[in-house]
Amino acid sequence: MAQKPVIELEGIRRDFVVGEETVHALRGVSFTIHEGEFVTIMGTSGSGKSTLLNILGCLDTPTSGEYRLDGIPVRTMSKTQRAVLRNRKIGFVFQSYNLLAKTTAVENVELPLMYNSEVGSRERRERAVTALQRVGLGDRLNHKSNQMSGGQMQRVAIARALVNDPAVILADEATGNLDTRTSFEILVLFQQLHAEGRTIIFVTHNPEIAQYSTRTITLSDGKLREDRMNDTILNAADKLATLPVEEE
Amino acid sequence: MNITNLFKIALKAIGANKMRSFLTMLGIIIGVSSVIIMLALGTGSKATIMQEIEGVDPGALNVIPGPSYEDIDGNWLPEYSQTITQADYQSILEKNKYLKAICPMVYTSGQFINGKNNHSGSVQGVNNEFLDINGLSISQGDMFTDPEVKGASKVCILGKTVVDKLFPNEADPIGAVIRINSIPVRVVGVLKSKGRTAFGQDQDDIVLMPYTTVMKRMISQDYFDMIYVAATSKEMASLAKQDLTEILRENHKLREGDIQDFRVNSLEEATSMVDSVMNVLTLLLSCIAGISLLVGGIGIMNIMYVSVTERTREIGLRMSVGARTVDIMSQFLIEAILISVTGGLIGVLIGSGISYLARFVLLNFTEYHILISVEPWTVLLSFAICTITGIFFGWYPAKKAANLDPIDALRYE
Ligand SMILES: Nc1ncnc2c1ncn2[C@@H]1O[C@H](COP(=O)(O)OP(=O)(O)O)[C@@H](O)[C@H]1O
Ligand SMILES: [Mg+2]
């Protein structure tokens, strides 16, 4: 495998000072993720998963350690530089969707491109429509966020994460608010995106989901406890077929 | 993010809370509409006063008999009306250093009769320098001449209203002989119409005659009711006033500390007094308007803080997809400016509406013909002030939004 590294972490530490105490959320985490990997990050609640993902997504900076995203060292960057980096290289999917209220699907998906002055309004609209078609919402472009189900909203969020053609898609408990069937529908989508060559990092505390990714990194108390390539990767679409269709 | 999109976001945010936005604007609306109305009234009154004295010699002065009311505690004695004498007029003629025109005036009322038509009004006995000093001119015929003044000729000049009353069939008044207090007088000229004053007084209801004629043939009075003079220029008016005062004090043998039994008023002083009264008034009203804008601005600041708090998660999301500090900052600043400027726009419309309504009512239903007018610069000023208000009061809420930590903001419940 001569894939190029997308994420390189060396001795990442993150301390939070809360009053008199210091919380060591990450205590020296190192790993490398290559292009095209589908990585799940596992661990119990409070193990540091979200803290790690925030650092990967350039929303937060490590207290110490080195982080290179797509070859670019992030630690020394200014706030503005990190904002631009997020805009061009990162796609976020959140547990709670975080769509703009009373705003159509296509406008929600356009949002990252709004902050990219290189993309004109025509191209922005076209790319948003393409991304929505990709997640199966080609017929719901002008539905407002409050007129959609949870699964549909998360699809819009995924389209929004895709629209800037990011180096990596970061998902934090992206299926956490969804029922089993809808969760698997979303998982099918992630597997498809992976099959198309996307790099995905998926944070979850649900061990079942890890079986559908190519690699599982397990955190425990801020440290990397296990980093394992998955030999047998299950197909989410197969699993979805076995699930009972819920009555409307 | 480009400015058009920022405006769209701001409009959407304002539209999402229409009632709240409107209530926030109310302070600005009241502030701006009062600024507009006050300035329209101020400039209108000033323009009206200026229009009234238009044409009057800028160096005009009046010499009036009697002391000022302050000097005599309001105890006016009949002899005070008789202190400007023929001798005074002669002295002024001989000794003045800064005057270009001098016109003594006597005043009486009269009954004017032309055949079956009659009218009563006032007669001013003057000389032929009266017109220049007071910015009047003849529209028909001629002013009476110097020899006619010297010879106390029975001639007169009529104002338009008097002509209309005495010659209703548009007959030519020039050369006609009318009776004024039963003395036959020949009409030699008609004054150009000046219309009414802002306070409803008819300036065309006037008859001019040589002062000599009035004094000798009509009222046998040997003192003047006033002397109109004009200094050589506006700048010379105050010197001329001093000069006139000295001449008359000498004539009246007044010593230091004696009550001065005459007054000299200058147009220049009167207009600068009007000016300063207007300026003080404008300043006062601007302060009131300023305070209401301040209150309005604080309202905007308050609602912007609410807006930032309500949209904390949205801010976090925008940051996570790449919004920079400056993007968030401008988004909220533009929202604040838009609220303020929209309030300003409504304020300008309401203010102008009320101003022109007041103008219409004053012109058509009252005698106070004040030409209230909304000057373009006041509108521009209002918008400038609103923009500044928006920036000033939006700054801290916008800064608060831009400085949010994206992670905390995303987690905000
Ligand atoms: N902003 C913060 N301030 C203080 N402590 C924090 C902060 N963020 C996370 N932590 C602490 O860091 C640890 C890891 O948290 P987190 O990364 O959210 O865990 P996970 O996502 O795995 O549940 C927890 O003990 C949490 O309380
Ligand atoms: Mg978490």
XYZ file of C-alpha atoms and ligand atoms in Angstrom:
689
model
C 0.000 0.000 0.000
C 1.570 3.229 -1.104
C -1.383 5.423 -0.222
C -0.446 8.886 0.943
C -0.999 9.771 4.603
C -3.921 12.130 5.253
C -3.578 12.366 9.002
C -0.351 12.069 10.955
C -0.438 12.347 14.742
C 2.642 12.266 16.964
C 2.353 12.356 20.750
C -0.845 14.397 20.838
C -1.727 15.650 24.288
C -4.665 17.789 25.291
C -5.024 19.173 28.792
C -8.031 21.115 30.001
C -7.556 23.354 32.974
C -10.742 23.374 35.015
C -10.354 25.576 38.060
C -7.441 24.205 40.046
C -7.416 20.850 38.310
C -6.021 19.783 34.985
C -7.970 17.188 32.994
C -5.725 15.146 30.724
C -8.186 14.333 27.957
C -5.501 12.990 25.612
C -2.219 11.654 26.963
C 0.032 11.163 23.969
C -1.788 9.718 20.983
C 0.089 8.800 17.792
C -1.202 7.196 14.594
C -1.328 7.733 10.867
C -4.362 7.448 8.646
C -3.937 7.008 4.919
C -6.091 8.102 2.065
C -9.080 5.847 1.517
C -9.317 4.398 4.999
C -12.606 4.052 6.895
C -11.590 4.297 10.538
C -13.858 3.969 13.541
C -12.673 5.488 16.782
C -14.106 3.611 19.741
C -13.997 4.036 23.462
C -16.156 4.528 26.487
C -17.724 7.846 27.264
C -15.099 10.294 28.451
C -12.225 8.399 26.855
C -11.292 11.393 24.687
C -12.907 10.532 21.340
C -14.562 13.881 20.755
C -11.499 15.753 21.939
C -9.424 13.824 19.411
C -11.910 14.404 16.619
C -12.013 18.132 17.353
C -8.251 18.250 17.027
C -8.381 16.266 13.796
C -11.001 18.715 12.519
C -8.834 21.735 13.405
C -11.513 23.025 15.761
C -9.110 22.607 18.639
C -5.328 22.590 18.980
C -3.326 20.062 20.978
C -1.471 21.161 24.095
C 1.549 19.393 22.699
C 2.410 16.994 19.914
C 2.488 17.278 16.171
C -0.455 17.037 13.771
C -0.172 17.143 10.002
C -3.314 17.240 7.874
C -2.689 16.376 4.257
C 0.983 17.124 4.937
C 0.280 20.551 6.477
C 1.411 21.097 10.089
C -1.600 22.436 11.997
C -0.256 23.193 15.462
C 1.396 26.493 14.592
C -1.473 27.819 12.528
C -3.472 30.942 13.323
C -7.208 30.860 14.002
C -7.966 32.180 10.536
C -5.645 29.726 8.815
C -7.366 26.873 10.634
C -10.752 28.203 9.555
C -9.620 28.146 5.942
C -8.159 24.673 6.386
C -11.478 23.401 7.798
C -13.225 24.974 4.868
C -11.094 23.229 2.237
C -10.016 19.931 3.823
C -12.600 18.854 6.381
C -16.173 17.653 6.265
C -17.960 17.386 9.610
C -21.004 15.266 10.427
C -22.455 15.837 13.886
C -24.676 13.729 16.080
C -27.316 16.448 16.177
C -27.151 17.271 12.415
C -26.675 21.004 13.054
C -28.652 22.189 10.043
C -29.643 25.843 9.736
C -33.250 26.244 10.850
C -35.941 27.169 8.330
C -33.415 26.769 5.549
C -33.708 24.513 2.511
C -31.578 21.401 2.042
C -29.690 22.877 -0.871
C -28.931 26.108 1.014
C -27.678 24.090 3.963
C -25.368 22.119 1.712
C -24.123 25.294 0.032
C -22.951 26.706 3.363
C -19.272 25.608 3.315
C -18.881 26.933 -0.222
C -20.269 30.287 0.906
C -17.065 30.732 2.867
C -14.932 29.911 -0.157
C -14.560 32.965 -2.337
C -13.130 30.866 -5.171
C -16.507 29.218 -5.751
C -19.063 31.328 -7.574
C -22.802 31.119 -6.935
C -23.549 28.965 -10.038
C -20.886 26.409 -9.225
C -21.946 26.479 -5.577
C -25.525 25.582 -6.450
C -24.442 22.860 -8.902
C -22.096 21.236 -6.411
C -24.721 21.336 -3.661
C -27.296 19.705 -5.931
C -24.795 17.024 -6.947
C -23.937 16.316 -3.298
C -27.631 16.038 -2.389
C -28.227 13.673 -5.312
C -25.276 11.641 -4.077
C -26.922 11.106 -0.675
C -30.262 10.252 -2.291
C -32.053 13.541 -1.684
C -32.128 14.762 -5.287
C -35.905 15.117 -4.976
C -35.843 17.115 -1.746
C -33.606 20.017 -2.678
C -35.983 22.688 -1.456
C -37.332 20.954 1.608
C -36.682 22.955 4.726
C -34.781 21.379 7.597
C -37.874 21.298 9.804
C -39.830 19.378 7.135
C -37.467 16.400 7.167
C -36.968 13.243 9.229
C -33.837 12.615 11.285
C -32.358 10.321 8.653
C -32.998 12.867 5.921
C -31.455 15.632 7.993
C -28.351 13.553 8.570
C -28.145 12.905 4.823
C -28.250 16.656 4.225
C -25.461 17.004 6.797
C -23.426 14.364 4.968
C -24.002 16.133 1.658
C -22.780 19.323 3.356
C -19.653 17.459 4.492
C -19.063 16.217 0.941
C -19.645 19.412 -0.958
C -16.161 20.866 -0.525
C -14.552 17.607 -1.628
C -12.667 17.282 1.692
C -9.506 15.319 2.408
C -11.321 13.628 5.278
C -14.872 13.286 6.569
C -15.153 13.389 10.345
C -18.284 12.006 11.982
C -18.946 12.211 15.718
C -21.644 9.726 16.777
C -23.348 10.425 13.453
C -25.921 7.694 14.055
C -26.337 8.421 17.753
C -29.726 10.086 17.377
C -31.145 7.634 14.821
C -33.088 4.384 15.156
C -31.405 1.127 14.126
C -32.750 0.955 10.626
C -31.972 4.579 9.801
C -28.532 4.136 11.369
C -27.799 1.357 8.933
C -29.085 3.391 6.026
C -26.545 6.057 6.994
C -23.876 3.404 7.416
C -24.614 2.102 3.923
C -24.037 5.624 2.660
C -20.710 5.862 4.477
C -19.604 2.528 3.052
C -20.521 3.706 -0.428
C -18.529 6.926 0.059
C -15.614 4.841 1.292
C -15.890 2.635 -1.757
C -15.582 5.766 -3.866
C -12.241 6.434 -2.216
C -13.211 8.847 0.558
C -11.291 8.911 3.807
C -13.680 8.620 6.742
C -13.164 8.811 10.496
C -16.217 7.726 12.416
C -16.415 8.163 16.159
C -18.815 5.800 17.958
C -19.206 3.996 21.229
C -21.189 1.255 19.522
C -18.894 -1.773 18.854
C -21.254 -3.177 16.211
C -20.600 -0.254 13.894
C -16.847 -0.858 14.018
C -17.403 -4.121 12.082
C -18.339 -2.135 8.987
C -15.115 -0.104 8.862
C -11.626 -1.062 7.698
C -9.808 -0.101 10.874
C -10.696 0.393 14.515
C -8.807 2.630 16.901
C -9.794 2.227 20.532
C -9.139 4.942 23.098
C -9.132 4.433 26.803
C -8.598 7.213 29.291
C -6.963 9.440 26.711
C -4.563 6.811 25.443
C -4.564 4.625 22.365
C -5.390 1.152 23.642
C -5.829 -0.748 20.422
C -5.310 -0.024 16.709
C -6.480 -2.922 14.562
C -7.125 -3.482 10.863
C -10.402 -5.317 10.358
C -9.984 -8.608 8.486
C -13.639 -9.183 7.824
C -15.581 -6.109 6.868
C -19.342 -6.547 7.023
C -21.608 -5.093 4.401
C -24.120 -2.637 5.861
C -26.490 -3.085 2.940
C -26.804 -6.812 3.704
C -27.551 -6.094 7.329
C -30.099 -3.440 6.347
C -31.954 -6.038 4.230
C -32.439 -8.221 7.294
C -33.912 -5.445 9.397
C -37.689 -5.244 9.580
C -39.218 -2.286 7.775
C -40.956 -0.151 10.327
C -44.560 0.672 9.824
C -45.226 4.245 9.073
C -18.307 35.368 2.552
C -19.291 38.092 0.163
C -21.371 41.080 1.100
C -24.514 40.084 -0.830
C -24.725 36.796 1.032
C -24.102 38.531 4.328
C -27.030 40.831 3.560
C -29.224 37.856 2.699
C -28.380 36.177 5.997
C -29.069 39.388 7.914
C -32.390 39.922 6.120
C -33.395 36.361 6.867
C -32.512 36.735 10.535
C -34.509 39.963 10.774
C -37.403 38.443 8.847
C -37.466 35.435 11.163
C -38.268 37.744 14.073
C -40.334 40.468 12.430
C -42.101 41.761 15.501
C -38.993 41.745 17.627
C -36.977 43.483 14.908
C -39.676 46.100 14.487
C -39.829 46.813 18.207
C -36.062 47.110 18.233
C -36.251 49.569 15.363
C -38.850 51.657 17.152
C -36.271 53.624 19.119
C -34.396 54.435 15.927
C -37.639 55.219 14.082
C -38.709 57.708 16.748
C -35.210 59.189 16.942
C -34.786 59.634 13.211
C -38.289 60.911 12.534
C -37.886 63.524 15.243
C -34.507 64.562 13.823
C -36.090 64.951 10.400
C -39.092 66.894 11.695
C -37.013 69.176 13.908
C -34.529 69.989 11.192
C -37.315 70.514 8.652
C -39.030 72.913 11.035
C -35.748 74.651 11.861
C -34.577 75.150 8.293
C -38.123 75.998 7.239
C -38.520 78.741 9.830
C -35.132 80.153 9.024
C -35.832 80.126 5.302
C -39.175 81.813 5.938
C -37.596 84.572 8.005
C -34.823 85.022 5.477
C -37.368 85.209 2.690
C -39.170 87.948 4.568
C -36.131 90.178 4.731
C -35.013 89.268 1.236
C -34.209 92.427 -0.698
C -33.969 94.536 2.431
C -30.619 96.283 2.467
C -28.279 94.079 4.508
C -26.910 97.190 6.200
C -30.377 98.459 7.178
C -30.876 100.149 10.565
C -33.817 101.800 12.311
C -33.792 104.721 14.641
C -36.835 104.482 16.926
C -38.045 107.003 19.504
C -38.144 106.207 23.202
C -35.898 104.299 25.592
C -35.730 100.552 25.709
C -38.290 98.918 27.989
C -35.599 97.593 30.319
C -34.305 101.118 30.988
C -37.701 102.395 32.111
C -39.155 99.275 33.696
C -41.981 99.374 31.200
C -43.257 102.795 32.351
C -43.806 104.320 28.966
C -44.524 108.051 28.915
C -46.304 109.748 25.983
C -43.356 112.066 25.318
C -41.140 109.062 24.626
C -42.846 108.697 21.244
C -41.734 112.161 20.217
C -37.979 112.074 20.715
C -36.853 111.814 17.074
C -37.072 115.330 15.759
C -36.511 117.187 12.514
C -33.297 118.472 14.063
C -32.125 114.905 14.602
C -32.797 114.116 10.973
C -30.815 117.188 9.926
C -27.879 116.243 12.147
C -27.821 112.720 10.773
C -27.868 114.092 7.253
C -24.967 116.423 7.988
C -22.756 114.367 10.285
C -23.174 110.705 9.309
C -20.021 108.902 8.213
C -21.206 105.419 7.255
C -24.627 105.816 5.688
C -25.689 105.648 2.096
C -29.440 106.221 2.534
C -31.626 107.984 5.108
C -35.408 107.986 5.167
C -37.511 109.583 7.877
C -40.940 108.073 8.424
C -44.225 109.226 9.863
C -47.149 106.953 10.220
C -50.869 107.458 10.206
C -53.982 105.583 9.366
C -56.262 106.640 6.631
C -59.537 106.221 4.851
C -58.965 105.793 1.104
C -61.791 106.592 -1.285
C -62.010 106.236 -5.034
C -65.545 106.985 -6.161
C -67.735 104.295 -4.657
C -64.838 102.158 -3.527
C -63.253 102.681 -0.196
C -60.708 100.998 1.994
C -58.955 101.870 5.205
C -55.382 101.155 6.099
C -52.102 102.704 7.036
C -50.143 105.490 5.394
C -46.382 105.755 5.690
C -44.879 109.148 5.026
C -41.409 108.572 3.642
C -38.894 109.922 1.127
C -37.782 108.272 -2.089
C -34.971 106.295 -0.454
C -37.567 104.171 1.317
C -37.773 101.623 -1.487
C -34.064 100.800 -1.652
C -33.644 100.466 2.087
C -36.620 98.126 2.408
C -36.128 96.084 -0.727
C -39.301 97.266 -2.420
C -39.834 98.267 -6.012
C -42.423 99.903 -8.245
C -44.312 97.728 -10.690
C -46.332 100.454 -12.377
C -45.700 104.189 -12.696
C -42.854 105.812 -10.760
C -41.746 106.623 -7.224
C -42.448 110.191 -6.213
C -39.478 112.484 -6.799
C -37.245 114.504 -4.513
C -38.876 117.809 -5.536
C -42.271 116.247 -4.796
C -41.016 115.365 -1.307
C -39.549 118.848 -0.778
C -42.719 120.456 -2.058
C -45.057 118.273 0.028
C -46.899 117.225 -3.115
C -50.191 115.415 -2.836
C -48.997 112.212 -4.478
C -49.034 108.601 -3.351
C -47.841 105.083 -4.117
C -50.301 102.225 -3.518
C -49.764 98.641 -2.515
C -51.426 95.929 -4.569
C -54.160 95.217 -2.022
C -55.162 98.877 -1.928
C -55.211 98.995 -5.747
C -57.429 95.913 -5.846
C -59.858 97.499 -3.381
C -59.997 100.930 -4.965
C -59.793 99.916 -8.631
C -61.756 96.674 -8.753
C -62.316 96.728 -12.519
C -58.627 96.637 -13.303
C -58.795 100.292 -14.216
C -55.379 101.959 -14.520
C -54.667 103.621 -11.160
C -51.745 105.711 -12.418
C -52.771 109.346 -12.612
C -56.074 108.774 -10.837
C -56.896 111.079 -7.971
C -58.155 109.357 -4.840
C -59.087 110.813 -1.479
C -57.066 110.014 1.574
C -58.784 111.319 4.699
C -60.682 113.573 2.289
C -57.545 115.147 0.807
C -57.295 114.586 -2.963
C -54.082 112.722 -3.742
C -52.753 111.653 -7.164
C -51.597 108.059 -7.595
C -48.141 108.046 -9.229
C -47.066 104.433 -8.738
C -47.968 100.917 -7.617
C -45.682 98.772 -5.459
C -44.617 95.360 -6.596
C -46.524 92.752 -4.596
C -44.762 91.063 -1.655
C -47.615 88.862 -0.479
C -48.206 87.930 3.108
C -45.646 87.405 5.832
C -45.261 84.020 7.501
C -47.496 85.328 10.250
C -50.262 86.273 7.890
C -49.693 90.003 7.666
C -50.546 91.513 4.253
C -47.484 93.420 3.088
C -49.380 94.884 0.121
C -51.903 96.714 2.276
C -49.827 99.885 2.255
C -49.895 103.458 1.008
C -46.744 105.591 0.693
C -46.739 109.383 0.593
C -44.000 112.021 0.954
C -43.394 112.455 4.691
C -43.640 116.203 4.253
C -47.149 115.875 2.871
C -48.270 113.682 5.761
C -46.682 115.940 8.370
C -47.948 119.224 6.979
C -51.248 118.399 5.389
C -52.588 115.416 7.232
C -51.530 115.138 10.857
C -49.461 118.235 11.606
C -46.833 116.310 13.496
C -43.285 117.644 13.883
C -41.507 114.531 15.102
C -40.759 111.275 13.289
C -42.061 107.832 14.136
C -38.892 106.268 12.817
C -35.857 106.922 10.640
C -34.851 104.180 8.232
C -31.174 104.244 7.278
C -28.820 101.973 5.367
C -25.114 101.628 6.154
C -22.738 101.531 3.209
C -22.448 97.756 3.731
C -23.477 94.974 6.093
C -20.046 95.108 7.716
C -20.437 98.834 8.368
C -23.760 98.354 10.167
C -22.326 98.236 13.672
C -20.070 101.276 13.086
C -23.050 103.110 11.635
C -25.028 102.229 14.731
C -22.340 103.707 16.988
C -22.096 106.774 14.815
C -25.866 107.330 14.846
C -26.002 106.858 18.591
C -23.266 109.430 19.151
C -24.910 111.996 16.860
C -28.276 111.627 18.563
C -26.894 111.566 22.107
C -25.089 114.807 21.376
C -28.258 116.292 19.913
C -30.282 115.195 22.926
C -27.544 116.459 25.282
C -27.376 113.120 27.037
C -24.648 112.560 29.596
C -23.133 109.385 30.938
C -25.775 107.572 32.985
C -28.775 109.346 31.484
C -31.529 107.167 30.081
C -31.101 107.077 26.320
C -34.394 108.247 24.811
C -34.038 106.536 21.436
C -32.956 103.177 20.073
C -30.978 102.078 17.035
C -31.702 98.564 15.765
C -29.827 96.876 12.988
C -31.107 94.162 10.675
C -27.761 92.451 11.047
C -28.242 92.082 14.797
C -31.792 90.901 14.321
C -30.833 88.217 11.812
C -27.873 87.056 13.821
C -30.153 86.846 16.825
C -32.624 84.767 14.824
C -29.655 82.691 13.732
C -28.393 82.075 17.227
C -31.860 81.347 18.590
C -32.330 78.874 15.759
C -28.956 77.310 16.424
C -29.654 76.874 20.108
C -33.043 75.411 19.274
C -31.554 73.041 16.718
C -28.870 72.000 19.185
C -31.443 71.359 21.875
C -33.646 69.325 19.569
C -30.632 67.449 18.258
C -29.765 66.508 21.830
C -33.246 65.111 22.372
C -33.013 63.256 19.081
C -29.534 62.077 20.026
C -30.814 60.667 23.287
C -33.587 58.763 21.543
C -31.035 57.398 19.063
C -28.870 56.372 21.995
C -31.810 54.568 23.567
C -32.559 52.996 20.186
C -28.930 51.951 19.856
C -28.949 50.326 23.261
C -32.091 48.466 22.190
C -30.221 47.186 19.148
C -27.268 46.158 21.271
C -29.569 44.289 23.616
C -31.384 42.444 20.861
C -28.092 41.627 19.131
C -26.843 39.981 22.311
C -30.062 37.973 22.404
C -29.616 37.086 18.752
C -26.016 35.955 19.271
C -26.999 33.804 22.239
C -29.936 32.263 20.411
C -27.752 31.417 17.459
C -24.721 30.136 19.323
C -24.970 26.702 17.694
C -25.411 28.251 14.284
C -22.249 30.264 14.888
C -20.433 27.074 15.930
C -21.611 25.337 12.783
C -20.552 28.209 10.560
C -17.141 28.177 12.192
C -16.831 24.423 11.752
C -17.456 24.717 8.010
C -14.851 27.441 7.669
C -16.279 30.808 8.723
C -13.454 33.042 9.873
C -13.656 35.555 12.725
C -14.184 38.351 10.228
C -17.048 36.444 8.538
C -18.976 36.024 11.803
C -18.170 39.550 12.886
C -19.456 41.064 9.633
C -22.553 38.872 9.664
C -23.713 40.298 12.986
C -22.514 43.817 12.280
C -24.491 43.875 9.063
C -27.537 42.595 10.887
C -27.205 45.418 13.425
C -26.648 48.007 10.695
C -29.588 46.695 8.729
C -31.926 46.955 11.722
C -30.676 50.443 12.400
C -30.785 51.647 8.791
C -34.202 50.098 8.158
C -35.384 51.889 11.284
C -33.761 55.007 9.844
C -35.544 54.569 6.523
C -38.913 54.193 8.216
C -38.012 57.163 10.410
C -37.144 59.290 7.382
C -40.430 58.346 5.692
C -42.504 59.081 8.792
C -40.540 62.252 9.562
C -40.853 63.585 6.004
C -44.507 62.591 5.890
C -45.308 64.480 9.080
C -43.179 67.461 7.975
C -44.959 67.833 4.648
C -48.339 67.233 6.213
C -47.575 70.016 8.708
C -46.454 72.257 5.860
C -49.651 71.540 3.943
C -51.814 72.228 6.986
C -49.942 75.429 7.853
C -50.107 76.778 4.302
C -53.709 75.904 3.667
C -55.499 76.114 6.979
C -53.589 78.670 9.063
C -51.983 82.060 8.715
C -48.534 80.775 9.662
C -46.919 80.239 6.305
C -43.774 78.501 7.477
C -42.138 76.732 4.567
C -41.248 73.486 6.364
C -38.952 71.518 4.102
C -36.923 68.331 4.432
C -33.439 69.051 3.165
C -31.614 66.192 1.402
C -28.639 66.580 3.719
C -30.788 65.813 6.756
C -31.815 62.513 5.138
C -28.195 61.668 4.357
C -27.210 62.678 7.868
C -29.889 60.381 9.302
C -28.619 57.412 7.306
C -25.039 58.150 8.266
C -26.025 58.367 11.938
C -27.975 55.098 11.675
C -25.059 53.289 10.090
C -22.760 54.570 12.808
C -25.312 53.632 15.484
C -25.538 50.120 13.997
C -21.778 49.688 13.912
C -21.266 51.193 17.346
C -23.949 49.214 19.132
C -23.521 46.074 17.048
C -19.780 45.928 17.603
C -19.650 44.229 20.988
C -22.351 41.631 20.281
C -20.666 40.856 16.943
C -17.304 40.602 18.649
C -18.799 38.285 21.241
C -20.119 36.066 18.436
C -16.834 36.070 16.538
C -14.833 35.212 19.644
C -16.936 32.182 20.561
C -15.056 28.943 20.789
C -16.408 26.755 17.958
C -16.508 23.617 20.126
C -18.360 25.295 22.996
C -20.667 26.965 20.498
C -21.501 23.649 18.806
C -22.255 22.058 22.158
C -24.406 24.970 23.362
C -27.896 23.875 24.367
N -13.704 21.828 27.198
C -13.416 20.938 28.170
N -13.074 21.383 29.381
C -12.758 20.513 30.355
N -12.772 19.180 30.209
C -13.117 18.694 29.016
C -13.463 19.555 27.938
N -13.729 18.779 26.854
C -13.588 17.490 27.268
N -13.203 17.446 28.549
C -12.901 16.238 29.334
O -12.060 15.460 28.576
C -12.425 14.095 28.697
C -12.711 13.525 27.307
O -13.900 14.059 26.828
P -14.495 13.713 25.395
O -13.413 13.836 24.396
O -15.731 14.524 25.175
O -14.908 12.198 25.575
P -15.795 11.229 24.647
O -16.146 11.974 23.441
O -14.945 10.076 24.398
O -16.987 10.900 25.466
C -13.609 14.038 29.618
O -13.147 13.763 30.922
C -14.164 15.420 29.557
O -14.784 15.774 30.771
Mg -18.121 12.517 22.561
